[in-house]
PDB file of C-alpha atoms in Angstrom:
ATOM      1  CA  GLN A   1       0.023   0.038  -0.125  1.00  0.00           C
ATOM      2  CA  VAL A   2       1.181   3.359  -0.864  1.00  0.00           C
ATOM      3  CA  GLN A   3      -0.374   6.763   0.338  1.00  0.00           C
ATOM      4  CA  LEU A   4       0.415   9.903  -1.667  1.00  0.00           C
ATOM      5  CA  VAL A   5       0.258  13.508  -0.474  1.00  0.00           C
ATOM      6  CA  GLU A   6       0.340  16.332  -3.080  1.00  0.00           C
ATOM      7  CA  SER A   7       1.495  19.855  -2.215  1.00  0.00           C
ATOM      8  CA  GLY A   8       2.609  23.033  -3.927  1.00  0.00           C
ATOM      9  CA  GLY A   9      -0.490  23.963  -5.925  1.00  0.00           C
ATOM     10  CA  GLY A  10      -1.667  27.369  -6.121  1.00  0.00           C
ATOM     11  CA  LEU A  11      -2.527  30.598  -8.181  1.00  0.00           C
ATOM     12  CA  VAL A  12      -0.095  31.981 -10.447  1.00  0.00           C
ATOM     13  CA  GLN A  13      -0.084  34.381 -13.447  1.00  0.00           C
ATOM     14  CA  ALA A  14       0.803  33.024 -17.163  1.00  0.00           C
ATOM     15  CA  GLY A  15       4.398  32.702 -17.569  1.00  0.00           C
ATOM     16  CA  GLY A  16       5.160  31.930 -13.979  1.00  0.00           C
ATOM     17  CA  SER A  17       6.290  28.771 -12.202  1.00  0.00           C
ATOM     18  CA  LEU A  18       5.160  26.394  -9.650  1.00  0.00           C
ATOM     19  CA  ARG A  19       6.633  23.247  -8.162  1.00  0.00           C
ATOM     20  CA  LEU A  20       4.451  20.517  -6.928  1.00  0.00           C
ATOM     21  CA  SER A  21       5.648  17.778  -4.626  1.00  0.00           C
ATOM     22  CA  CYS A  22       4.175  14.353  -3.797  1.00  0.00           C
ATOM     23  CA  ALA A  23       5.498  12.707  -0.735  1.00  0.00           C
ATOM     24  CA  ALA A  24       4.676   8.948  -0.509  1.00  0.00           C
ATOM     25  CA  SER A  25       4.539   6.705   2.544  1.00  0.00           C
ATOM     26  CA  GLY A  26       5.998   3.157   2.641  1.00  0.00           C
ATOM     27  CA  ARG A  27       9.348   1.712   2.290  1.00  0.00           C
ATOM     28  CA  THR A  28       8.858   0.484  -1.290  1.00  0.00           C
ATOM     29  CA  PHE A  29       8.660   4.018  -3.129  1.00  0.00           C
ATOM     30  CA  SER A  30      11.766   3.488  -5.079  1.00  0.00           C
ATOM     31  CA  SER A  31      10.065   0.347  -6.816  1.00  0.00           C
ATOM     32  CA  TYR A  32       7.326   2.417  -8.147  1.00  0.00           C
ATOM     33  CA  THR A  33       6.800   4.401 -11.475  1.00  0.00           C
ATOM     34  CA  MET A  34       5.625   7.846 -10.470  1.00  0.00           C
ATOM     35  CA  GLY A  35       3.247   9.836 -12.716  1.00  0.00           C
ATOM     36  CA  TRP A  36       1.604  13.168 -12.622  1.00  0.00           C
ATOM     37  CA  PHE A  37      -1.993  13.501 -14.032  1.00  0.00           C
ATOM     38  CA  ARG A  38      -4.364  16.531 -14.288  1.00  0.00           C
ATOM     39  CA  GLN A  39      -8.119  17.122 -14.598  1.00  0.00           C
ATOM     40  CA  ALA A  40      -9.436  20.553 -15.916  1.00  0.00           C
ATOM     41  CA  PRO A  41     -13.154  21.338 -15.167  1.00  0.00           C
ATOM     42  CA  GLY A  42     -15.528  19.439 -17.587  1.00  0.00           C
ATOM     43  CA  LYS A  43     -12.680  17.482 -18.971  1.00  0.00           C
ATOM     44  CA  GLU A  44     -11.262  13.989 -18.529  1.00  0.00           C
ATOM     45  CA  ARG A  45      -8.175  13.393 -16.552  1.00  0.00           C
ATOM     46  CA  GLU A  46      -5.274  13.243 -18.643  1.00  0.00           C
ATOM     47  CA  PHE A  47      -1.697  12.156 -18.365  1.00  0.00           C
ATOM     48  CA  VAL A  48       1.177  14.548 -17.816  1.00  0.00           C
ATOM     49  CA  VAL A  49       4.302  12.989 -17.219  1.00  0.00           C
ATOM     50  CA  ALA A  50       5.806   9.883 -15.631  1.00  0.00           C
ATOM     51  CA  VAL A  51       9.344   8.961 -14.215  1.00  0.00           C
ATOM     52  CA  SER A  52      10.681   5.308 -13.776  1.00  0.00           C
ATOM     53  CA  SER A  53      11.542   3.818 -10.629  1.00  0.00           C
ATOM     54  CA  SER A  54      14.996   4.787 -10.764  1.00  0.00           C
ATOM     55  CA  GLY A  55      14.519   8.095 -12.379  1.00  0.00           C
ATOM     56  CA  ALA A  56      16.441   7.262 -15.452  1.00  0.00           C
ATOM     57  CA  ALA A  57      13.582   7.407 -17.734  1.00  0.00           C
ATOM     58  CA  THR A  58      10.741   9.848 -18.037  1.00  0.00           C
ATOM     59  CA  TYR A  59       7.636  10.201 -20.482  1.00  0.00           C
ATOM     60  CA  TYR A  60       6.064  13.782 -21.136  1.00  0.00           C
ATOM     61  CA  ALA A  61       2.694  14.566 -22.814  1.00  0.00           C
ATOM     62  CA  ASP A  62       3.427  16.724 -25.905  1.00  0.00           C
ATOM     63  CA  SER A  63       1.578  19.592 -24.167  1.00  0.00           C
ATOM     64  CA  VAL A  64       4.186  19.994 -21.398  1.00  0.00           C
ATOM     65  CA  LYS A  65       7.336  19.195 -23.368  1.00  0.00           C
ATOM     66  CA  GLY A  66       9.892  21.657 -22.395  1.00  0.00           C
ATOM     67  CA  ARG A  67       8.088  23.366 -19.939  1.00  0.00           C
ATOM     68  CA  PHE A  68       7.372  20.746 -17.070  1.00  0.00           C
ATOM     69  CA  THR A  69      10.089  18.674 -15.578  1.00  0.00           C
ATOM     70  CA  ILE A  70       9.611  15.511 -13.395  1.00  0.00           C
ATOM     71  CA  SER A  71      12.310  14.352 -10.808  1.00  0.00           C
ATOM     72  CA  ARG A  72      12.100  12.038  -7.773  1.00  0.00           C
ATOM     73  CA  ASP A  73      14.226  11.577  -4.524  1.00  0.00           C
ATOM     74  CA  ASN A  74      13.949   8.059  -3.385  1.00  0.00           C
ATOM     75  CA  ALA A  75      15.708   8.680  -0.298  1.00  0.00           C
ATOM     76  CA  LYS A  76      12.912  11.229   0.755  1.00  0.00           C
ATOM     77  CA  ASN A  77      10.060   9.217  -0.982  1.00  0.00           C
ATOM     78  CA  THR A  78       9.038  12.282  -2.847  1.00  0.00           C
ATOM     79  CA  VAL A  79       8.503  13.097  -6.542  1.00  0.00           C
ATOM     80  CA  TYR A  80       8.392  16.528  -7.864  1.00  0.00           C
ATOM     81  CA  LEU A  81       6.990  18.452 -10.903  1.00  0.00           C
ATOM     82  CA  GLN A  82       8.462  21.529 -11.765  1.00  0.00           C
ATOM     83  CA  MET A  83       6.111  23.651 -13.988  1.00  0.00           C
ATOM     84  CA  ASN A  84       7.629  26.790 -15.730  1.00  0.00           C
ATOM     85  CA  SER A  85       6.161  28.877 -18.651  1.00  0.00           C
ATOM     86  CA  LEU A  86       2.664  28.151 -17.320  1.00  0.00           C
ATOM     87  CA  LYS A  87      -0.255  28.788 -19.494  1.00  0.00           C
ATOM     88  CA  PRO A  88      -3.920  29.349 -18.659  1.00  0.00           C
ATOM     89  CA  GLU A  89      -4.929  26.093 -20.020  1.00  0.00           C
ATOM     90  CA  ASP A  90      -2.657  24.392 -17.523  1.00  0.00           C
ATOM     91  CA  THR A  91      -5.183  25.106 -14.962  1.00  0.00           C
ATOM     92  CA  ALA A  92      -6.403  21.799 -13.565  1.00  0.00           C
ATOM     93  CA  VAL A  93      -6.436  19.747 -10.271  1.00  0.00           C
ATOM     94  CA  TYR A  94      -3.013  17.765 -10.442  1.00  0.00           C
ATOM     95  CA  TYR A  95      -2.788  14.354  -9.123  1.00  0.00           C
ATOM     96  CA  CYS A  96       0.342  12.225  -8.125  1.00  0.00           C
ATOM     97  CA  ALA A  97      -0.021   8.443  -8.874  1.00  0.00           C
ATOM     98  CA  ALA A  98       2.117   5.427  -8.510  1.00  0.00           C
ATOM     99  CA  THR A  99       2.014   2.023 -10.481  1.00  0.00           C
ATOM    100  CA  SER A 100       4.155  -0.938 -10.297  1.00  0.00           C
ATOM    101  CA  ARG A 101       4.258  -1.148 -14.146  1.00  0.00           C
ATOM    102  CA  TRP A 102       6.650   0.324 -16.474  1.00  0.00           C
ATOM    103  CA  VAL A 103       7.015   4.021 -17.151  1.00  0.00           C
ATOM    104  CA  GLY A 104       5.089   3.827 -20.550  1.00  0.00           C
ATOM    105  CA  ALA A 105       2.041   2.322 -18.955  1.00  0.00           C
ATOM    106  CA  ARG A 106      -0.947   4.582 -17.962  1.00  0.00           C
ATOM    107  CA  GLU A 107      -2.787   2.200 -15.383  1.00  0.00           C
ATOM    108  CA  TYR A 108      -1.909   3.419 -12.048  1.00  0.00           C
ATOM    109  CA  ASP A 109      -2.549   1.816  -8.563  1.00  0.00           C
ATOM    110  CA  TYR A 110      -2.435   4.413  -6.142  1.00  0.00           C
ATOM    111  CA  TRP A 111      -3.553   8.061  -6.385  1.00  0.00           C
ATOM    112  CA  GLY A 112      -3.207  11.221  -4.098  1.00  0.00           C
ATOM    113  CA  GLN A 113      -6.111  13.587  -3.288  1.00  0.00           C
ATOM    114  CA  GLY A 114      -4.901  16.188  -5.787  1.00  0.00           C
ATOM    115  CA  THR A 115      -3.623  19.777  -5.685  1.00  0.00           C
ATOM    116  CA  GLN A 116      -5.270  22.795  -7.643  1.00  0.00           C
ATOM    117  CA  VAL A 117      -3.240  24.634  -9.949  1.00  0.00           C
ATOM    118  CA  THR A 118      -4.922  27.912 -11.289  1.00  0.00           C
ATOM    119  CA  VAL A 119      -2.858  29.959 -14.025  1.00  0.00           C
ATOM    120  CA  SER A 120      -4.409  33.312 -14.593  1.00  0.00           C
ATOM    121  CA  SER A 121      -4.120  35.058 -17.974  1.00  0.00           C
TER     122      SER A 121
END
């Protein structure tokens, strides 16, 4: 069992930056692929980015490539999402998730409660 708690969301102007954190419980954090998803009002949840258990491999959605960076610190059981050059269309609830599958998978087993990111124009 893994419990995930996101933090770092907030209100930012377009062009600004935010850094989200996701703290995980449990001693097996380093064995999980970690991902970030987001859900905007009235839309389905969408994949944003994932990082492999070791941190060596990452997958990014085209919409965030070059602007967002995922990283993880297995010693701290934490995964981060650095978001730069934010756009109003990045406004969403951002969810951290964990899966035992490979980094290219989209099925996740554990989810956090989400953190709101709002980008004003």
